[in-house]
Amino acid sequence: MLRFLFTALTLNCLLVVPLWWRFGDIGSPLIAWEAWVVAAGIQLVPPGLVRRWLVVVVVAWLALVIAANLGDAATHTAFGRSLNLYLDLPLVRSVYHLLVGNVGQLMAVFLMLLGGMLVLGTLWGLVWLLLPKRYLTLKQPQGTVVALLMGAALFFAVLEANGHRLVPNSALPAVNTTRFQWEQVVATHQARQAFNEQLESSPIEAQPLPGLEGRNVLLTFIESYGVSAIDNPRYSEQILQTLAEMEERLADQNLHVVSGLLDAPIRGGQSWLAHATTLSGRWIDNQLWYRLMLESGHSTLVDDFRATGQRTLTVMPAITLAWPEGVAYGFDEIAAAKDIPYAGPPLHWVTMPDQFVLDYTQRHLLGDSPVFAQIALISSHAPWTPILPVLENWSMIGDGQIFAPWEHAGDPPDVIWRDIERIRDHYAWSVDYSVKVTGRWAERVVDENTLLIALGDHQAAPLITGDNASAAVPVHIISGDPALLAPFRERGFIEGTLPALDNSERVAKMSDLRHWLQEDFGPSASQTRMTP
């Protein structure tokens, strides 16, 4: 009897604790009816092959449910959405690379192995608990009690499944998770078919942008720069000062800036989906859509600018492995981490600081011919430490060795991430650094022949922004030629570096940017401007 109670309580805890994490409510739910039905039912099955196979099937099911609930809690914490098994399994690889960047490869391998051993140990423990040497029969008093408990649990489970909860803080987490994930699989598969049909039936054709012919167009993504950085009082005081200073300094250089907001397809991570959304003009909010879009040969801004006559370049300092996606996009030149001769230290996950990336891009990659460049900055990526100063004398940057003193500056991630308020402080400082560096670089690189589009890739995780924050990101359009900014003003962008914040829940989508460029700088727009 004690073994039965221990088994039921263990299963109960494994099923409900992930839900406490996911919903932030310890003790709700408190009872998982499936745990009591399973623990009691298997105790009453006679030993033999049927019992062993039943245990294997039940343990496999419960293990998948527990893993899905843990994954759902982690996905919500990181990205502000639910886990989708159909889409999110490839993210396991990203978790490993994030660990390598933060704690080193040896520790990352150790943690992954430890996690694997913990999973195997849990599976073995469940099998051992559910297969005692003795089984119970209804002829025994203990067997009768267990059967009555199973009947009661089954009764309440059936009522719960039909929307009648007689016992407070009880639930069917295994049944609900199984049903939810299955519904997601079916819905996502149907959406995949619809997305494929959309790619085939409604392609976005590549077209030249004569309104930008002969210009440098610099599409620069600032990592984790979401609207919360400027409208949440927890972060805005410092960053608003930086934006005001940026506006003043740009004006001193006779540079013009307008700003607005765009809705990003993701939150908390997966920056490449924001890049793909912007480049393709499609709403790419998951890995499957991303892969399908690239495999389809779908045109992007890369094709538009190639047709206009620009050389195409992407600067991706976070890419440390093979990146076939860059080839699929069709960039003329790809500068990943290995292609950039940085001699300074890595800064935890960040391979090289933003100021070095931008300086190197200007000195060695932009060149003299018109170029379309996508640049993905990374200094404001978690774990947001160390915090670097902006070097006023850019000629000192050189090969990056000057950043060596900051390799071990400040507390390491494992210390900072013990305190939520310190995490939030470091987030604000990191984003402030990246925004400030981008503004200073604009002073150096932008002229009347350049259009700089600097935008956030996504909001930070709900840990930083809260669960109900908008998905919008700030966008700053900078040029020495005010005529290049006029179309953006007509789209609702306003003068200066601070966008309108009164309606951040209802803004245009990031995928609209490509359509705007085609409509406002494409052949039809050029003909309209030439018509008397």
XYZ file of N, CA, C and O in Angstrom, residues 287-458:
688
model
N 9.927 27.922 -37.440
C 11.043 27.337 -38.166
C 10.600 26.640 -39.444
O 11.316 26.651 -40.449
N 9.431 26.002 -39.418
C 8.955 25.289 -40.600
C 8.670 26.260 -41.727
O 9.058 26.013 -42.879
N 7.994 27.354 -41.426
C 7.723 28.357 -42.467
C 9.041 28.887 -43.049
O 9.156 29.121 -44.245
N 10.008 29.085 -42.164
C 11.329 29.567 -42.578
C 11.963 28.602 -43.587
O 12.439 29.013 -44.655
N 11.935 27.320 -43.244
C 12.554 26.327 -44.131
C 11.805 26.228 -45.452
O 12.410 26.162 -46.528
N 10.464 26.227 -45.381
C 9.669 26.133 -46.605
C 9.903 27.338 -47.511
O 9.985 27.200 -48.741
N 10.000 28.516 -46.908
C 10.217 29.723 -47.700
C 11.557 29.659 -48.431
O 11.646 29.941 -49.633
N 12.607 29.238 -47.724
C 13.918 29.170 -48.358
C 13.972 28.087 -49.423
O 14.555 28.273 -50.498
N 13.366 26.935 -49.137
C 13.408 25.829 -50.095
C 12.597 26.127 -51.350
O 12.847 25.552 -52.405
N 11.617 27.029 -51.241
C 10.759 27.333 -52.385
C 11.433 28.238 -53.406
O 10.922 28.425 -54.512
N 12.586 28.821 -53.036
C 13.216 29.790 -53.933
C 12.499 31.130 -53.950
O 12.652 31.916 -54.888
N 11.729 31.404 -52.919
C 10.961 32.649 -52.802
C 11.889 33.856 -52.911
O 12.964 33.886 -52.324
N 11.478 34.851 -53.668
C 12.304 36.050 -53.821
C 12.313 36.851 -52.524
O 11.405 36.747 -51.693
N 13.348 37.665 -52.350
C 13.494 38.495 -51.157
C 14.037 39.860 -51.558
O 14.286 40.131 -52.746
N 14.251 40.699 -50.572
C 14.878 41.994 -50.833
C 16.252 41.839 -51.480
O 16.715 42.731 -52.198
N 16.906 40.723 -51.196
C 18.210 40.473 -51.839
C 18.048 40.485 -53.353
O 18.854 41.091 -54.080
N 16.996 39.837 -53.840
C 16.742 39.813 -55.289
C 16.319 41.183 -55.801
O 16.711 41.595 -56.901
N 15.520 41.890 -54.989
C 15.084 43.226 -55.414
C 16.287 44.151 -55.613
O 16.383 44.875 -56.620
N 17.208 44.138 -54.666
C 18.346 45.054 -54.765
C 19.365 44.584 -55.802
O 20.044 45.411 -56.425
N 19.472 43.274 -55.992
C 20.342 42.809 -57.071
C 19.797 43.305 -58.415
O 20.561 43.729 -59.291
N 18.456 43.258 -58.572
C 17.842 43.745 -59.809
C 18.016 45.250 -59.959
O 18.002 45.788 -61.071
N 18.205 45.954 -58.847
C 18.410 47.406 -58.880
C 19.857 47.756 -59.208
O 20.147 48.888 -59.621
N 20.762 46.806 -59.021
C 22.163 47.050 -59.343
C 23.087 47.086 -58.145
O 24.302 47.274 -58.300
N 22.539 46.887 -56.941
C 23.399 46.888 -55.756
C 24.106 45.542 -55.578
O 23.571 44.490 -55.939
N 25.308 45.619 -55.032
C 25.952 44.409 -54.505
C 25.242 44.053 -53.205
O 24.815 44.929 -52.461
N 25.083 42.757 -52.906
C 24.340 42.344 -51.707
C 25.291 41.676 -50.715
O 26.126 40.858 -51.073
N 25.125 42.048 -49.449
C 26.044 41.639 -48.390
C 25.243 41.337 -47.132
O 24.269 42.025 -46.831
N 25.639 40.307 -46.387
C 25.088 40.094 -45.058
C 26.227 39.921 -44.064
O 27.207 39.225 -44.346
N 26.091 40.579 -42.936
C 27.097 40.525 -41.871
C 26.439 39.861 -40.666
O 25.517 40.414 -40.059
N 26.915 38.659 -40.322
C 26.254 37.823 -39.315
C 27.280 37.344 -38.281
O 27.728 36.196 -38.302
N 27.667 38.176 -37.346
C 28.709 37.794 -36.386
C 28.288 36.688 -35.428
O 29.144 36.094 -34.765
N 26.986 36.399 -35.330
C 26.543 35.325 -34.429
C 26.632 33.953 -35.084
O 26.530 32.934 -34.398
N 26.825 33.902 -36.394
C 26.865 32.616 -37.101
C 28.263 32.023 -36.957
O 29.244 32.549 -37.501
N 28.361 30.903 -36.246
C 29.657 30.259 -36.004
C 29.759 28.905 -36.680
O 30.825 28.295 -36.679
N 28.667 28.405 -37.271
C 28.668 27.117 -37.954
C 28.333 27.343 -39.427
O 28.145 28.474 -39.868
N 28.287 26.258 -40.173
C 27.890 26.360 -41.576
C 26.505 27.010 -41.658
O 25.616 26.724 -40.834
N 26.302 27.861 -42.649
C 25.050 28.609 -42.767
C 24.542 28.541 -44.208
O 24.646 29.492 -44.966
N 23.961 27.394 -44.587
C 23.459 27.266 -45.969
C 22.329 28.231 -46.282
O 22.073 28.525 -47.457
N 21.657 28.733 -45.251
C 20.576 29.694 -45.494
C 21.083 30.949 -46.197
O 20.368 31.539 -47.013
N 22.319 31.360 -45.879
C 22.871 32.540 -46.529
C 23.008 32.348 -48.027
O 22.756 33.261 -48.821
N 23.409 31.127 -48.403
C 23.503 30.801 -49.835
C 22.114 30.780 -50.458
O 21.905 31.256 -51.578
N 21.136 30.227 -49.712
C 19.770 30.169 -50.234
C 19.203 31.559 -50.468
O 18.462 31.779 -51.434
N 19.530 32.503 -49.604
C 19.080 33.880 -49.824
C 19.717 34.480 -51.076
O 19.151 35.376 -51.699
N 20.920 34.030 -51.422
C 21.570 34.529 -52.622
C 22.430 35.758 -52.426
O 22.693 36.502 -53.387
N 22.898 36.007 -51.191
C 23.789 37.145 -50.975
C 25.077 36.977 -51.778
O 25.630 35.878 -51.872
N 25.565 38.088 -52.330
C 26.845 38.047 -53.049
C 28.001 37.785 -52.092
O 28.974 37.125 -52.450
N 27.900 38.292 -50.881
C 28.976 38.133 -49.900
C 28.372 37.871 -48.532
O 27.427 38.543 -48.123
N 28.920 36.876 -47.847
C 28.468 36.516 -46.503
C 29.640 36.672 -45.553
O 30.691 36.045 -45.745
N 29.480 37.501 -44.541
C 30.517 37.686 -43.524
C 29.990 37.140 -42.205
O 29.300 37.836 -41.461
N 30.274 35.854 -41.956
C 29.922 35.231 -40.686
C 31.083 35.416 -39.717
O 32.100 36.041 -40.048
N 30.968 34.860 -38.525
C 31.991 35.080 -37.499
C 33.383 34.683 -37.990
O 34.362 35.401 -37.753
N 33.485 33.553 -38.686
C 34.795 33.069 -39.129
C 35.395 33.938 -40.227
O 36.607 33.879 -40.485
N 34.559 34.741 -40.883
C 35.041 35.581 -41.986
C 35.471 36.970 -41.517
O 35.964 37.765 -42.317
N 35.260 37.251 -40.237
C 35.588 38.568 -39.694
C 36.808 38.410 -38.784
O 36.733 37.727 -37.761
N 37.946 39.003 -39.124
C 39.184 38.791 -38.360
C 39.202 39.568 -37.044
O 39.935 40.538 -36.884
N 38.419 39.102 -36.124
C 38.337 39.730 -34.801
C 39.384 39.106 -33.889
O 39.413 37.891 -33.696
N 40.246 39.909 -33.319
C 41.329 39.416 -32.464
C 41.066 39.628 -30.979
O 41.905 39.290 -30.150
N 39.916 40.194 -30.663
C 39.568 40.397 -29.261
C 38.940 39.147 -28.669
O 38.783 38.116 -29.338
N 38.518 39.204 -27.412
C 37.944 38.035 -26.745
C 36.454 37.896 -27.049
O 35.762 38.900 -27.263
N 35.932 36.670 -27.061
C 34.472 36.514 -27.061
C 33.934 36.975 -25.718
O 34.612 36.890 -24.699
N 32.712 37.461 -25.715
C 32.103 38.000 -24.497
C 30.889 37.137 -24.161
O 29.756 37.483 -24.462
N 31.195 35.968 -23.571
C 30.189 34.940 -23.311
C 29.558 34.530 -24.641
O 30.267 34.146 -25.551
N 28.227 34.627 -24.793
C 27.616 34.173 -26.046
C 28.000 35.081 -27.213
O 28.046 34.637 -28.362
N 28.277 36.330 -26.943
C 28.554 37.316 -27.998
C 29.950 37.087 -28.550
O 30.941 37.175 -27.825
N 30.047 36.816 -29.834
C 31.345 36.510 -30.451
C 32.236 37.735 -30.576
O 33.461 37.633 -30.497
N 31.631 38.899 -30.783
C 32.387 40.150 -30.934
C 31.420 41.309 -30.708
O 30.228 41.207 -31.014
N 31.884 42.417 -30.161
C 30.974 43.528 -29.833
C 30.469 44.259 -31.071
O 31.115 44.292 -32.125
N 29.306 44.866 -30.916
C 28.668 45.561 -32.038
C 29.539 46.663 -32.624
O 29.564 46.870 -33.846
N 30.239 47.395 -31.777
C 31.030 48.507 -32.290
C 32.121 48.003 -33.218
O 32.405 48.623 -34.264
N 32.727 46.858 -32.887
C 33.723 46.287 -33.791
C 33.071 45.849 -35.098
O 33.603 46.092 -36.189
N 31.927 45.194 -35.009
C 31.241 44.708 -36.214
C 30.937 45.863 -37.157
O 31.194 45.783 -38.373
N 30.385 46.936 -36.625
C 30.018 48.067 -37.475
C 31.253 48.767 -38.042
O 31.267 49.165 -39.217
N 32.289 48.916 -37.229
C 33.511 49.541 -37.713
C 34.152 48.706 -38.811
O 34.561 49.237 -39.859
N 34.217 47.392 -38.599
C 34.821 46.516 -39.608
C 33.988 46.525 -40.895
O 34.539 46.557 -42.009
N 32.669 46.532 -40.740
C 31.797 46.577 -41.917
C 32.052 47.828 -42.731
O 32.171 47.776 -43.970
N 32.168 48.966 -42.059
C 32.389 50.217 -42.776
C 33.758 50.242 -43.453
O 33.882 50.653 -44.616
N 34.787 49.764 -42.762
C 36.150 49.882 -43.291
C 36.479 48.833 -44.351
O 37.263 49.099 -45.267
N 35.860 47.640 -44.256
C 36.306 46.542 -45.111
C 35.237 45.903 -45.981
O 35.576 45.184 -46.926
N 33.967 46.124 -45.685
C 32.933 45.367 -46.397
C 32.042 46.218 -47.288
O 31.606 45.752 -48.346
N 31.751 47.453 -46.906
C 30.811 48.245 -47.701
C 31.365 48.600 -49.068
O 30.646 48.549 -50.072
N 32.622 48.969 -49.131
C 33.238 49.269 -50.417
C 32.741 50.568 -51.022
O 32.051 51.369 -50.382
N 33.090 50.765 -52.279
C 32.764 52.014 -52.958
C 31.533 51.909 -53.851
O 30.955 52.937 -54.213
N 31.135 50.702 -54.241
C 29.972 50.537 -55.111
C 28.700 50.458 -54.270
O 28.738 50.091 -53.095
N 27.558 50.801 -54.853
C 26.290 50.737 -54.106
C 26.055 49.331 -53.539
O 26.280 48.329 -54.226
N 25.579 49.277 -52.306
C 25.454 47.983 -51.637
C 24.150 47.930 -50.850
O 23.687 48.934 -50.303
N 23.547 46.746 -50.851
C 22.479 46.439 -49.903
C 23.078 45.499 -48.869
O 23.548 44.408 -49.206
N 23.072 45.916 -47.610
C 23.682 45.112 -46.552
C 22.664 44.833 -45.452
O 21.989 45.751 -44.974
N 22.576 43.559 -45.093
C 21.835 43.177 -43.886
C 22.861 42.923 -42.784
O 23.771 42.123 -42.963
N 22.716 43.603 -41.668
C 23.665 43.487 -40.559
C 22.878 43.092 -39.310
O 21.912 43.772 -38.937
N 23.270 41.996 -38.667
C 22.576 41.522 -37.467
C 23.497 41.691 -36.262
O 24.457 40.935 -36.088
N 23.223 42.700 -35.455
C 24.041 42.968 -34.272
C 23.681 42.000 -33.134
O 22.577 41.448 -33.100
N 24.628 41.805 -32.186
C 24.406 40.760 -31.187
C 24.766 41.153 -29.752
O 24.540 40.378 -28.829
N 25.326 42.326 -29.519
C 25.773 42.659 -28.167
C 24.627 42.691 -27.156
O 24.843 42.463 -25.961
N 23.414 42.979 -27.607
C 22.281 43.034 -26.679
C 21.526 41.711 -26.619
O 20.351 41.663 -26.259
N 22.221 40.626 -26.942
C 21.668 39.278 -26.783
C 21.933 38.809 -25.355
O 22.966 39.101 -24.765
N 20.978 38.072 -24.773
C 21.221 37.472 -23.459
C 22.519 36.666 -23.514
O 22.854 36.113 -24.562
N 23.314 36.664 -22.436
C 22.977 36.970 -21.044
C 23.212 38.423 -20.629
O 23.198 38.712 -19.444
N 23.483 39.334 -21.601
C 23.576 40.772 -21.315
C 24.700 41.117 -20.329
O 24.541 41.980 -19.459
N 25.803 40.448 -20.513
C 27.001 40.764 -19.732
C 28.208 40.266 -20.518
O 28.105 39.240 -21.194
N 29.332 40.988 -20.486
C 29.575 42.260 -19.811
C 28.978 43.437 -20.587
O 28.630 43.297 -21.759
N 28.908 44.575 -19.932
C 28.428 45.805 -20.566
C 29.641 46.618 -20.999
O 30.484 46.980 -20.179
N 29.728 46.902 -22.283
C 30.867 47.650 -22.805
C 30.548 49.137 -22.909
O 29.388 49.515 -23.122
N 31.547 49.978 -22.823
C 31.345 51.398 -23.131
C 31.432 51.613 -24.641
O 32.007 50.785 -25.363
N 30.867 52.702 -25.106
C 31.037 53.080 -26.511
C 32.338 53.855 -26.625
O 32.529 54.876 -25.959
N 33.246 53.372 -27.466
C 34.538 54.036 -27.645
C 34.354 55.244 -28.556
O 33.895 55.111 -29.695
N 34.709 56.410 -28.054
C 34.532 57.627 -28.840
C 35.513 57.695 -30.008
O 35.188 58.216 -31.074
N 36.713 57.154 -29.810
C 37.727 57.177 -30.859
C 37.689 55.847 -31.622
O 38.286 54.865 -31.226
N 36.975 55.847 -32.731
C 36.784 54.611 -33.486
C 38.086 54.118 -34.103
O 38.227 52.924 -34.386
N 39.056 55.005 -34.288
C 40.325 54.579 -34.890
C 41.101 53.647 -33.966
O 42.030 52.962 -34.400
N 40.720 53.602 -32.690
C 41.394 52.729 -31.742
C 40.902 51.282 -31.828
O 41.522 50.380 -31.269
N 39.792 51.046 -32.520
C 39.168 49.718 -32.494
C 40.044 48.682 -33.179
O 40.253 47.571 -32.661
N 40.558 48.994 -34.347
C 41.480 48.108 -35.042
C 40.951 46.698 -35.195
O 39.836 46.483 -35.682
N 41.757 45.717 -34.745
C 41.364 44.313 -34.885
C 40.577 43.794 -33.684
O 40.285 42.607 -33.602
N 40.246 44.665 -32.748
C 39.405 44.274 -31.629
C 40.137 43.924 -30.352
O 39.497 43.663 -29.322
N 41.479 43.932 -30.386
C 42.206 43.593 -29.166
C 41.937 44.586 -28.035
O 42.102 44.259 -26.858
N 41.500 45.776 -28.405
C 41.236 46.799 -27.392
C 40.124 46.377 -26.431
O 39.993 46.902 -25.320
N 39.294 45.390 -26.836
C 38.190 44.957 -25.989
C 38.610 43.897 -24.970
O 37.768 43.430 -24.190
N 39.877 43.519 -24.958
C 40.345 42.481 -24.027
C 40.044 42.785 -22.557
O 39.694 41.872 -21.798
N 40.180 44.036 -22.088
C 39.913 44.293 -20.662
C 38.497 43.968 -20.220
O 38.239 43.826 -19.017
N 37.567 43.844 -21.151
C 36.179 43.582 -20.777
C 35.822 42.093 -20.822
O 34.662 41.741 -20.591
N 36.792 41.252 -21.117
C 36.491 39.814 -21.236
C 35.875 39.271 -19.939
O 34.938 38.473 -19.961
N 36.425 39.680 -18.804
C 35.936 39.183 -17.511
C 35.368 40.320 -16.660
O 35.303 40.211 -15.435
N 34.956 41.390 -17.320
C 34.411 42.533 -16.575
C 33.022 42.194 -16.032
O 32.216 41.540 -16.690
N 32.771 42.653 -14.837
C 31.458 42.425 -14.245
C 31.255 40.978 -13.830
O 32.109 40.109 -14.036
N 30.110 40.701 -13.265
C 29.788 39.344 -12.828
C 29.448 38.461 -14.019
O 28.888 38.932 -15.016
N 29.748 37.172 -13.933
C 29.402 36.245 -15.012
C 27.900 35.975 -15.034
O 27.179 36.286 -14.068
N 27.409 35.368 -16.111
C 25.961 35.131 -16.231
C 25.373 34.332 -15.084
O 24.256 34.627 -14.635
N 26.100 33.310 -14.591
C 25.516 32.467 -13.555
C 25.283 33.236 -12.251
O 24.459 32.834 -11.426
N 25.986 34.359 -12.069
C 25.766 35.193 -10.889
C 24.620 36.179 -11.146
O 23.696 36.315 -10.330
N 24.650 36.839 -12.294
C 23.620 37.841 -12.613
C 22.239 37.201 -12.697
O 21.246 37.762 -12.223
N 22.179 35.991 -13.251
C 20.880 35.377 -13.501
C 20.255 34.736 -12.258
O 19.259 34.025 -12.356
N 20.834 34.997 -11.106
C 20.186 34.582 -9.860
C 19.208 35.644 -9.356
O 18.429 35.386 -8.437
N 19.279 36.836 -9.934
C 18.502 37.977 -9.440
C 17.764 38.610 -10.618
O 18.383 39.179 -11.520
N 16.448 38.515 -10.614
C 15.656 38.993 -11.739
C 15.860 40.480 -11.981
O 15.897 40.936 -13.134
N 16.016 41.261 -10.935
C 16.188 42.699 -11.120
C 17.536 43.019 -11.746
O 17.670 43.953 -12.550
N 18.568 42.258 -11.399
C 19.871 42.461 -12.038
C 19.809 42.078 -13.519
O 20.432 42.717 -14.366
N 19.082 41.024 -13.827
C 18.910 40.638 -15.236
C 18.295 41.797 -16.005
O 18.751 42.155 -17.104
N 17.265 42.394 -15.438
C 16.575 43.482 -16.128
C 17.462 44.715 -16.259
O 17.424 45.399 -17.298
N 18.270 44.986 -15.253
C 19.219 46.101 -15.358
C 20.179 45.869 -16.516
O 20.428 46.778 -17.335
N 20.719 44.671 -16.595
C 21.700 44.367 -17.636
C 21.060 44.369 -19.020
O 21.715 44.747 -20.000
N 19.805 43.954 -19.109
C 19.106 44.050 -20.394
C 19.064 45.508 -20.859
O 19.401 45.822 -22.009
N 18.648 46.393 -19.965
C 18.537 47.806 -20.341
C 19.886 48.374 -20.745
O 19.998 49.102 -21.747
N 20.928 48.054 -20.006
C 22.256 48.567 -20.328
C 22.754 48.023 -21.667
O 23.380 48.747 -22.438
N 22.471 46.756 -21.942
C 22.936 46.144 -23.193
C 22.246 46.763 -24.404
O 22.889 47.099 -25.414
N 20.932 46.913 -24.313
C 20.203 47.525 -25.428
C 20.632 48.971 -25.604
O 20.800 49.458 -26.735
N 20.824 49.672 -24.507
C 21.273 51.061 -24.581
C 22.613 51.151 -25.307
O 22.810 52.033 -26.151
N 23.514 50.220 -24.996
C 24.812 50.191 -25.684
C 24.624 49.988 -27.192
O 25.202 50.722 -28.009
N 23.818 49.011 -27.580
C 23.659 48.710 -29.003
C 22.989 49.853 -29.754
O 23.373 50.172 -30.888
N 21.978 50.472 -29.142
C 21.310 51.605 -29.783
C 22.281 52.778 -29.922
O 22.351 53.433 -30.974
N 23.050 53.037 -28.872
C 23.991 54.148 -28.910
C 25.068 53.921 -29.974
O 25.405 54.839 -30.743
N 25.584 52.694 -30.033
C 26.611 52.382 -31.032
C 26.053 52.542 -32.446
O 26.722 53.079 -33.343
N 24.828 52.097 -32.646
C 24.215 52.219 -33.974
C 24.060 53.691 -34.361
O 24.318 54.080 -35.510
N 23.645 54.516 -33.408
C 23.525 55.949 -33.696
C 24.857 56.588 -34.014
O 24.953 57.404 -34.946
N 25.890 56.250 -33.258
C 27.214 56.819 -33.520
C 27.733 56.364 -34.886
O 28.396 57.122 -35.601
N 27.460 55.112 -35.218
C 27.897 54.592 -36.522
C 27.150 55.314 -37.651
O 27.741 55.601 -38.701
N 25.865 55.607 -37.424
C 25.101 56.325 -38.451
C 25.751 57.661 -38.762
O 25.791 58.095 -39.926
N 26.272 58.333 -37.754
C 26.962 59.604 -37.980
C 28.141 59.435 -38.927
O 28.471 60.347 -39.696
N 28.774 58.264 -38.889
C 29.979 58.029 -39.663
C 29.693 57.504 -41.067
O 30.429 57.796 -42.013
N 28.610 56.732 -41.209
C 28.421 55.995 -42.453
C 27.313 56.565 -43.343
O 27.298 56.347 -44.557
N 26.369 57.309 -42.751
C 25.217 57.780 -43.524
C 25.531 59.126 -44.168
O 26.103 60.016 -43.537
N 25.143 59.251 -45.434
C 25.230 60.528 -46.153
C 23.979 60.655 -47.010
O 23.024 59.885 -46.856
N 23.982 61.624 -47.937
C 22.789 61.829 -48.765
C 22.558 60.685 -49.745
O 21.510 60.609 -50.385
N 23.518 59.778 -49.838
C 23.400 58.657 -50.761
C 23.134 57.346 -50.021
O 23.269 56.279 -50.601
N 22.763 57.431 -48.749
C 22.607 56.235 -47.916
C 21.253 56.244 -47.223
O 20.795 57.283 -46.749
N 20.638 55.078 -47.160
C 19.428 54.878 -46.382
C 19.717 53.797 -45.339
O 19.980 52.641 -45.682
N 19.713 54.188 -44.079
C 19.942 53.252 -42.982
C 18.602 52.942 -42.320
O 17.909 53.849 -41.851
N 18.254 51.658 -42.297
C 17.041 51.196 -41.613
C 17.504 50.398 -40.403
O 17.991 49.269 -40.531
N 17.392 50.997 -39.221
C 17.809 50.328 -37.985
C 16.548 49.943 -37.213
O 15.710 50.801 -36.920
N 16.425 48.665 -36.888
C 15.208 48.189 -36.227
C 15.523 47.057 -35.263
O 16.527 46.353 -35.409
N 14.670 46.899 -34.272
C 14.791 45.755 -33.395
C 14.380 44.492 -34.127
O 13.576 44.536 -35.069
N 14.936 43.360 -33.691
C 14.512 42.109 -34.311
C 13.297 41.515 -33.602
O 12.432 40.906 -34.229
N 13.206 41.715 -32.291
C 12.065 41.204 -31.533
C 12.118 41.764 -30.116
O 13.145 42.273 -29.674
